[in-house]
Amino acid sequence: MAPKIVLVTGANKGIGLEIVRQIANKAGYHVLLGARDAERGQKAVETLSGLPVEFLSLDIDDDASIAAAVKTVESKFGRLDVLVNNAGVLLDAWDSKVQMATREIFQKTFNTNATSAAMVTEAFVPLLSKALTGKPNVVFMSSDMGSLGQFADPEGKWQDAPMHLAAYRSSKAAMNMLALVYVARFRGQGWRINIDNPGYTATDLNLGTGPGTLEDGARNAVRLATLEEDGVTATFSEKEGPLPW
Ligand SMILES: NC(=O)c1ccc[n+]([C@@H]2O[C@H](COP(=O)([O-])OP(=O)(O)OC[C@H]3O[C@@H](n4cnc5c(N)ncnc54)[C@H](OP(=O)(O)O)[C@@H]3O)[C@@H](O)[C@H]2O)c1
């Protein structure tokens, strides 16, 4: 059987690169490592030599780049089986409990984390509809910082954190709703559309402050990206289990 074609956005480093590595190590997958910078993308692919991985040029903030990426995937493979919307930014100041994000930071953060994830998903819907099984997997890399239920609880996680990250949190809550819009749209058609929280993982996004390893950070996203046809849909989870919406 032909391998399933997987696209991971923003995969030249961090959790995205580790997701690529873990999926490519499984039998039956060919992974497209999405990156906006060709040199960084190619270098990342070189670190995975021997694995079924290739670079795909994709700046998720750029509609022309998205259209070109869709065209490339269409002409090479004619379909997409798995999409992992991983690319993301955190632009709030680290002392954001006292320093509220500016309009510019809100706009840039929402643009990449919510709007661009929507534009990429929408552009790939026709190719996802042609997935080998007819039932593609879509994963949204969100954050428990986007959990309304958790932050509404005065005893909940992150209440005592030194930062509020207003723009980042709000953009991830928006991303969760976006995922649910796709769930509603494809309900009853067998698509598995799920949301992952990788957990606080040491990457450039958080200046290396996260205690978690890349291996652990990628684990739940890989589980969701490689779910079989009878797998779950419409879930928000982390490796330890379900999260409150
Ligand atoms: N690390 C954590 O603790 C944590 C926790 C919860 C959720 N997450 C989420 O997990 C995902 C991965 O984060 P990470 O920690 O691995 O961050 P990271 O190391 O900073 O990696 C982010 C990746 O996104 C890419 N990217 C940003 N804007 C892009 C664009 N417009 N087009 C294409 N690629 C773009 C970056 O590319 P460049 O190298 O070109 O900038 C980079 O490859 C993010 O969605 C993040 O919000 C992370």
mmCIF file of C-alpha atoms and ligand atoms in Angstrom:
data_model
loop_
_atom_site.group_PDB
_atom_site.id
_atom_site.type_symbol
_atom_site.label_atom_id
_atom_site.label_comp_id
_atom_site.label_asym_id
_atom_site.label_seq_id
_atom_site.Cartn_x
_atom_site.Cartn_y
_atom_site.Cartn_z
ATOM 1 C CA MET A 1 0.000 0.000 0.000
ATOM 2 C CA ALA A 2 1.208 3.530 -0.781
ATOM 3 C CA PRO A 3 2.469 5.480 2.230
ATOM 4 C CA LYS A 4 0.251 8.078 3.876
ATOM 5 C CA ILE A 5 1.376 11.616 3.018
ATOM 6 C CA VAL A 6 1.795 13.813 6.104
ATOM 7 C CA LEU A 7 2.413 17.563 6.208
ATOM 8 C CA VAL A 8 3.745 19.180 9.392
ATOM 9 C CA THR A 9 3.873 22.987 9.258
ATOM 10 C CA GLY A 10 6.653 24.952 10.968
ATOM 11 C CA ALA A 11 8.752 21.811 11.250
ATOM 12 C CA ASN A 12 12.317 23.056 10.797
ATOM 13 C CA LYS A 13 12.878 23.004 14.566
ATOM 14 C CA GLY A 14 11.294 22.410 17.936
ATOM 15 C CA ILE A 15 8.294 20.160 18.458
ATOM 16 C CA GLY A 16 7.402 20.179 14.733
ATOM 17 C CA LEU A 17 10.750 18.674 13.764
ATOM 18 C CA GLU A 18 10.363 16.014 16.456
ATOM 19 C CA ILE A 19 6.836 15.204 15.209
ATOM 20 C CA VAL A 20 8.308 14.696 11.735
ATOM 21 C CA ARG A 21 11.032 12.430 13.143
ATOM 22 C CA GLN A 22 8.597 10.275 15.139
ATOM 23 C CA ILE A 23 6.066 9.859 12.317
ATOM 24 C CA ALA A 24 8.774 9.141 9.723
ATOM 25 C CA ASN A 25 10.083 6.369 11.983
ATOM 26 C CA LYS A 26 6.718 4.598 11.709
ATOM 27 C CA ALA A 27 6.099 2.288 8.785
ATOM 28 C CA GLY A 28 3.763 3.560 6.060
ATOM 29 C CA TYR A 29 4.297 7.319 6.215
ATOM 30 C CA HIS A 30 6.016 9.854 3.952
ATOM 31 C CA VAL A 31 6.454 13.193 5.717
ATOM 32 C CA LEU A 32 6.616 16.681 4.220
ATOM 33 C CA LEU A 33 8.636 18.939 6.515
ATOM 34 C CA GLY A 34 7.073 22.369 6.080
ATOM 35 C CA ALA A 35 9.284 25.405 6.662
ATOM 36 C CA ARG A 36 9.175 29.024 5.542
ATOM 37 C CA ASP A 37 12.934 29.291 5.115
ATOM 38 C CA ALA A 38 14.410 26.918 2.508
ATOM 39 C CA GLU A 39 17.848 26.779 4.098
ATOM 40 C CA ARG A 40 16.495 26.034 7.577
ATOM 41 C CA GLY A 41 14.068 23.499 6.103
ATOM 42 C CA GLN A 42 16.690 21.665 4.058
ATOM 43 C CA LYS A 43 19.088 21.595 7.011
ATOM 44 C CA ALA A 44 16.367 20.072 9.173
ATOM 45 C CA VAL A 45 15.714 17.389 6.547
ATOM 46 C CA GLU A 46 19.446 16.592 6.527
ATOM 47 C CA THR A 47 19.276 15.807 10.258
ATOM 48 C CA LEU A 48 16.755 13.070 9.419
ATOM 49 C CA SER A 49 18.777 11.383 6.681
ATOM 50 C CA GLY A 50 17.568 7.899 5.797
ATOM 51 C CA LEU A 51 13.988 8.662 6.814
ATOM 52 C CA PRO A 52 11.141 9.230 4.305
ATOM 53 C CA VAL A 53 11.101 13.013 4.774
ATOM 54 C CA GLU A 54 11.248 15.854 2.270
ATOM 55 C CA PHE A 55 11.222 19.622 2.545
ATOM 56 C CA LEU A 56 8.120 21.590 1.523
ATOM 57 C CA SER A 57 8.390 25.369 1.250
ATOM 58 C CA LEU A 58 5.507 26.850 3.247
ATOM 59 C CA ASP A 59 5.144 30.224 4.941
ATOM 60 C CA ILE A 60 1.729 29.912 6.538
ATOM 61 C CA ASP A 61 1.338 33.716 6.714
ATOM 62 C CA ASP A 62 1.694 34.024 2.942
ATOM 63 C CA ASP A 63 -1.255 33.045 0.693
ATOM 64 C CA ALA A 64 0.965 32.683 -2.382
ATOM 65 C CA SER A 65 3.253 30.324 -0.467
ATOM 66 C CA ILE A 66 0.244 28.269 0.709
ATOM 67 C CA ALA A 67 -1.103 28.054 -2.866
ATOM 68 C CA ALA A 68 2.310 26.974 -4.177
ATOM 69 C CA ALA A 69 2.618 24.307 -1.459
ATOM 70 C CA VAL A 70 -0.828 22.913 -2.329
ATOM 71 C CA LYS A 71 0.168 22.804 -5.996
ATOM 72 C CA THR A 72 3.413 20.977 -5.197
ATOM 73 C CA VAL A 73 1.647 18.367 -3.051
ATOM 74 C CA GLU A 74 -1.078 17.937 -5.645
ATOM 75 C CA SER A 75 1.349 17.383 -8.523
ATOM 76 C CA LYS A 76 3.635 15.041 -6.540
ATOM 77 C CA PHE A 77 1.072 13.002 -4.587
ATOM 78 C CA GLY A 78 -2.457 14.015 -5.639
ATOM 79 C CA ARG A 79 -3.642 13.869 -2.046
ATOM 80 C CA LEU A 80 -2.822 14.659 1.605
ATOM 81 C CA ASP A 81 -3.601 12.093 4.322
ATOM 82 C CA VAL A 82 -2.515 13.970 7.446
ATOM 83 C CA LEU A 83 -2.142 17.686 8.229
ATOM 84 C CA VAL A 84 -0.467 18.837 11.454
ATOM 85 C CA ASN A 85 -0.990 22.578 11.985
ATOM 86 C CA ASN A 86 2.096 23.021 14.156
ATOM 87 C CA ALA A 87 3.629 26.390 13.151
ATOM 88 C CA GLY A 88 3.071 28.968 15.842
ATOM 89 C CA VAL A 89 4.439 32.071 17.536
ATOM 90 C CA LEU A 90 4.521 33.438 21.073
ATOM 91 C CA LEU A 91 5.242 37.161 20.963
ATOM 92 C CA ASP A 92 3.976 38.438 24.330
ATOM 93 C CA ALA A 93 6.587 39.885 26.657
ATOM 94 C CA TRP A 94 7.733 37.437 29.302
ATOM 95 C CA ASP A 95 6.644 39.891 32.048
ATOM 96 C CA SER A 96 3.203 40.016 30.448
ATOM 97 C CA LYS A 97 1.411 40.056 33.796
ATOM 98 C CA VAL A 98 2.366 43.733 33.983
ATOM 99 C CA GLN A 99 3.093 44.523 30.340
ATOM 100 C CA MET A 100 -0.031 43.982 28.202
ATOM 101 C CA ALA A 101 0.557 43.002 24.572
ATOM 102 C CA THR A 102 0.239 45.786 21.983
ATOM 103 C CA ARG A 103 -2.203 45.774 19.054
ATOM 104 C CA GLU A 104 0.676 44.776 16.787
ATOM 105 C CA ILE A 105 1.516 41.755 18.947
ATOM 106 C CA PHE A 106 -2.142 40.697 19.127
ATOM 107 C CA GLN A 107 -2.502 40.998 15.351
ATOM 108 C CA LYS A 108 0.705 39.117 14.535
ATOM 109 C CA THR A 109 -0.060 36.379 17.040
ATOM 110 C CA PHE A 110 -3.657 35.894 15.907
ATOM 111 C CA ASN A 111 -2.554 36.040 12.288
ATOM 112 C CA THR A 112 -0.122 33.126 12.574
ATOM 113 C CA ASN A 113 -1.743 31.005 15.279
ATOM 114 C CA ALA A 114 -5.373 31.275 14.205
ATOM 115 C CA THR A 115 -5.877 32.950 10.804
ATOM 116 C CA SER A 116 -2.981 31.223 9.042
ATOM 117 C CA ALA A 117 -3.908 27.824 10.511
ATOM 118 C CA ALA A 118 -7.372 28.391 8.996
ATOM 119 C CA MET A 119 -5.971 29.429 5.623
ATOM 120 C CA VAL A 120 -3.638 26.409 5.449
ATOM 121 C CA THR A 121 -6.350 23.942 6.488
ATOM 122 C CA GLU A 122 -8.849 25.395 4.044
ATOM 123 C CA ALA A 123 -6.358 25.359 1.170
ATOM 124 C CA PHE A 124 -5.586 21.680 1.786
ATOM 125 C CA VAL A 125 -9.232 20.548 2.187
ATOM 126 C CA PRO A 126 -9.480 19.405 -1.476
ATOM 127 C CA LEU A 127 -6.327 17.251 -1.112
ATOM 128 C CA LEU A 128 -7.358 15.997 2.342
ATOM 129 C CA SER A 129 -10.676 14.952 0.764
ATOM 130 C CA LYS A 130 -8.635 12.674 -1.509
ATOM 131 C CA ALA A 131 -6.851 10.913 1.405
ATOM 132 C CA LEU A 132 -6.104 7.228 0.760
ATOM 133 C CA THR A 133 -8.828 6.062 3.141
ATOM 134 C CA GLY A 134 -11.112 8.996 2.353
ATOM 135 C CA LYS A 135 -10.780 9.827 6.048
ATOM 136 C CA PRO A 136 -7.879 12.195 6.748
ATOM 137 C CA ASN A 137 -6.368 13.197 10.089
ATOM 138 C CA VAL A 138 -6.007 16.851 11.014
ATOM 139 C CA VAL A 139 -4.181 17.934 14.162
ATOM 140 C CA PHE A 140 -4.172 21.442 15.604
ATOM 141 C CA MET A 141 -1.183 22.197 17.854
ATOM 142 C CA SER A 142 -2.819 24.328 20.495
ATOM 143 C CA SER A 143 -1.940 24.758 24.151
ATOM 144 C CA ASP A 144 -3.539 24.226 27.532
ATOM 145 C CA MET A 145 -3.007 28.001 27.763
ATOM 146 C CA GLY A 146 -5.937 28.197 25.331
ATOM 147 C CA SER A 147 -8.206 26.212 27.658
ATOM 148 C CA LEU A 148 -11.083 28.443 28.802
ATOM 149 C CA GLY A 149 -12.208 25.842 31.344
ATOM 150 C CA GLN A 150 -8.792 25.600 32.947
ATOM 151 C CA PHE A 151 -8.173 29.345 33.187
ATOM 152 C CA ALA A 152 -11.716 30.084 34.381
ATOM 153 C CA ASP A 153 -10.960 27.918 37.410
ATOM 154 C CA PRO A 154 -9.281 30.072 40.105
ATOM 155 C CA GLU A 155 -7.509 26.915 41.295
ATOM 156 C CA GLY A 156 -6.603 25.898 37.746
ATOM 157 C CA LYS A 157 -3.180 25.432 36.170
ATOM 158 C CA TRP A 158 -1.190 28.549 35.190
ATOM 159 C CA GLN A 159 -3.100 30.802 37.655
ATOM 160 C CA ASP A 160 0.139 31.432 39.551
ATOM 161 C CA ALA A 161 2.395 31.640 36.503
ATOM 162 C CA PRO A 162 4.551 34.779 36.329
ATOM 163 C CA MET A 163 3.142 35.592 32.868
ATOM 164 C CA HIS A 164 -0.334 35.945 31.377
ATOM 165 C CA LEU A 165 0.533 35.825 27.651
ATOM 166 C CA ALA A 166 -2.808 37.432 26.715
ATOM 167 C CA ALA A 167 -2.262 37.394 22.943
ATOM 168 C CA TYR A 168 -0.867 33.844 22.852
ATOM 169 C CA ARG A 169 -3.593 32.400 25.123
ATOM 170 C CA SER A 170 -6.409 34.097 23.215
ATOM 171 C CA SER A 171 -5.012 32.980 19.849
ATOM 172 C CA LYS A 172 -4.884 29.358 21.005
ATOM 173 C CA ALA A 173 -8.467 29.560 22.335
ATOM 174 C CA ALA A 174 -9.397 30.836 18.858
ATOM 175 C CA MET A 175 -7.514 27.957 17.276
ATOM 176 C CA ASN A 176 -9.513 25.485 19.388
ATOM 177 C CA MET A 177 -12.771 26.972 18.085
ATOM 178 C CA LEU A 178 -11.412 26.846 14.548
ATOM 179 C CA ALA A 179 -10.759 23.122 14.984
ATOM 180 C CA LEU A 180 -14.349 22.640 16.175
ATOM 181 C CA VAL A 181 -15.646 24.476 13.109
ATOM 182 C CA TYR A 182 -13.858 21.877 10.958
ATOM 183 C CA VAL A 183 -15.243 19.105 13.181
ATOM 184 C CA ALA A 184 -18.774 20.399 12.541
ATOM 185 C CA ARG A 185 -18.144 20.792 8.824
ATOM 186 C CA PHE A 186 -16.945 17.211 8.337
ATOM 187 C CA ARG A 187 -19.128 15.529 10.952
ATOM 188 C CA GLY A 188 -20.277 12.105 9.834
ATOM 189 C CA GLN A 189 -17.640 11.878 7.104
ATOM 190 C CA GLY A 190 -15.014 10.046 9.138
ATOM 191 C CA TRP A 191 -12.450 12.851 9.376
ATOM 192 C CA ARG A 192 -10.453 12.784 12.608
ATOM 193 C CA ILE A 193 -9.860 16.370 13.712
ATOM 194 C CA ASN A 194 -8.181 16.729 17.092
ATOM 195 C CA ILE A 195 -6.382 19.307 19.204
ATOM 196 C CA ASP A 196 -3.107 18.686 21.025
ATOM 197 C CA ASN A 197 -1.352 20.377 23.922
ATOM 198 C CA PRO A 198 2.296 19.317 23.749
ATOM 199 C CA GLY A 199 2.920 20.474 27.325
ATOM 200 C CA TYR A 200 5.526 22.972 28.502
ATOM 201 C CA THR A 201 8.499 21.898 26.385
ATOM 202 C CA ALA A 202 11.943 23.486 26.112
ATOM 203 C CA THR A 203 12.001 25.212 22.695
ATOM 204 C CA ASP A 204 12.865 28.620 21.243
ATOM 205 C CA LEU A 205 9.176 29.574 21.650
ATOM 206 C CA ASN A 206 9.624 29.850 25.425
ATOM 207 C CA LEU A 207 13.337 30.702 25.452
ATOM 208 C CA GLY A 208 14.107 27.146 26.489
ATOM 209 C CA THR A 209 12.276 27.505 29.816
ATOM 210 C CA GLY A 210 9.957 24.497 29.453
ATOM 211 C CA PRO A 211 10.832 21.464 31.572
ATOM 212 C CA GLY A 212 9.574 18.882 29.031
ATOM 213 C CA THR A 213 11.612 17.086 26.379
ATOM 214 C CA LEU A 214 10.927 17.301 22.641
ATOM 215 C CA GLU A 215 10.299 13.557 22.579
ATOM 216 C CA ASP A 216 7.489 13.881 25.146
ATOM 217 C CA GLY A 217 6.211 17.123 23.588
ATOM 218 C CA ALA A 218 5.649 15.442 20.233
ATOM 219 C CA ARG A 219 4.144 12.211 21.555
ATOM 220 C CA ASN A 220 0.420 13.072 21.738
ATOM 221 C CA ALA A 221 0.453 14.934 18.417
ATOM 222 C CA VAL A 222 1.987 11.862 16.765
ATOM 223 C CA ARG A 223 -0.700 9.650 18.328
ATOM 224 C CA LEU A 224 -3.412 11.950 16.941
ATOM 225 C CA ALA A 225 -1.755 12.270 13.519
ATOM 226 C CA THR A 226 -1.511 8.509 13.112
ATOM 227 C CA LEU A 227 -4.951 7.493 14.450
ATOM 228 C CA GLU A 228 -6.557 4.658 12.533
ATOM 229 C CA GLU A 229 -9.916 5.052 10.815
ATOM 230 C CA ASP A 230 -11.871 4.234 13.979
ATOM 231 C CA GLY A 231 -9.851 6.764 15.997
ATOM 232 C CA VAL A 232 -11.261 9.627 18.043
ATOM 233 C CA THR A 233 -12.314 13.004 16.719
ATOM 234 C CA ALA A 234 -13.212 16.350 18.312
ATOM 235 C CA THR A 235 -10.887 15.879 21.296
ATOM 236 C CA PHE A 236 -8.609 18.341 23.130
ATOM 237 C CA SER A 237 -5.888 16.398 24.881
ATOM 238 C CA GLU A 238 -2.314 16.134 26.099
ATOM 239 C CA LYS A 239 -0.215 13.022 26.659
ATOM 240 C CA GLU A 240 -1.658 12.654 30.181
ATOM 241 C CA GLY A 241 -5.261 12.645 28.884
ATOM 242 C CA PRO A 242 -8.209 14.934 28.015
ATOM 243 C CA LEU A 243 -8.176 18.677 28.747
ATOM 244 C CA PRO A 244 -11.088 20.956 29.661
ATOM 245 C CA TRP A 245 -12.241 23.100 26.717
HETATM 246 N N1 LIG B 1 7.018 24.638 23.523
HETATM 247 C C1 LIG B 1 5.951 24.609 24.313
HETATM 248 O O1 LIG B 1 6.070 24.561 25.550
HETATM 249 C C2 LIG B 1 4.576 24.624 23.706
HETATM 250 C C3 LIG B 1 3.482 24.468 24.576
HETATM 251 C C4 LIG B 1 2.197 24.479 24.044
HETATM 252 C C5 LIG B 1 2.010 24.622 22.683
HETATM 253 N N2 LIG B 1 3.095 24.770 21.852
HETATM 254 C C6 LIG B 1 2.828 24.915 20.418
HETATM 255 O O2 LIG B 1 3.574 23.949 19.696
HETATM 256 C C7 LIG B 1 3.881 24.454 18.384
HETATM 257 C C8 LIG B 1 5.377 24.321 18.130
HETATM 258 O O3 LIG B 1 6.052 25.173 19.034
HETATM 259 P P1 LIG B 1 7.586 25.022 19.449
HETATM 260 O O4 LIG B 1 7.632 25.115 20.919
HETATM 261 O O5 LIG B 1 8.213 23.890 18.766
HETATM 262 O O6 LIG B 1 8.148 26.412 18.881
HETATM 263 P P2 LIG B 1 9.452 26.801 18.058
HETATM 264 O O7 LIG B 1 10.608 25.953 18.420
HETATM 265 O O8 LIG B 1 9.552 28.286 18.188
HETATM 266 O O9 LIG B 1 9.023 26.426 16.552
HETATM 267 C C9 LIG B 1 8.010 27.134 15.918
HETATM 268 C C10 LIG B 1 8.051 26.753 14.459
HETATM 269 O O10 LIG B 1 7.006 27.465 13.780
HETATM 270 C C11 LIG B 1 7.573 28.048 12.629
HETATM 271 N N3 LIG B 1 6.813 29.193 12.141
HETATM 272 C C12 LIG B 1 6.445 30.312 12.789
HETATM 273 N N4 LIG B 1 5.789 31.127 11.955
HETATM 274 C C13 LIG B 1 5.729 30.491 10.757
HETATM 275 C C14 LIG B 1 5.186 30.820 9.496
HETATM 276 N N5 LIG B 1 4.571 31.984 9.265
HETATM 277 N N6 LIG B 1 5.279 29.922 8.490
HETATM 278 C C15 LIG B 1 5.907 28.743 8.685
HETATM 279 N N7 LIG B 1 6.477 28.387 9.851
HETATM 280 C C16 LIG B 1 6.373 29.264 10.874
HETATM 281 C C17 LIG B 1 8.993 28.410 13.020
HETATM 282 O O11 LIG B 1 9.781 28.656 11.875
HETATM 283 P P3 LIG B 1 11.086 29.647 11.899
HETATM 284 O O12 LIG B 1 12.231 28.843 12.444
HETATM 285 O O13 LIG B 1 11.224 30.012 10.460
HETATM 286 O O14 LIG B 1 10.737 30.810 12.782
HETATM 287 C C18 LIG B 1 9.369 27.148 13.776
HETATM 288 O O15 LIG B 1 9.747 26.156 12.869
HETATM 289 C C19 LIG B 1 3.390 25.904 18.364
HETATM 290 O O16 LIG B 1 2.130 25.976 17.732
HETATM 291 C C20 LIG B 1 3.263 26.243 19.843
HETATM 292 O O17 LIG B 1 2.326 27.266 20.102
HETATM 293 C C21 LIG B 1 4.364 24.773 22.328
#
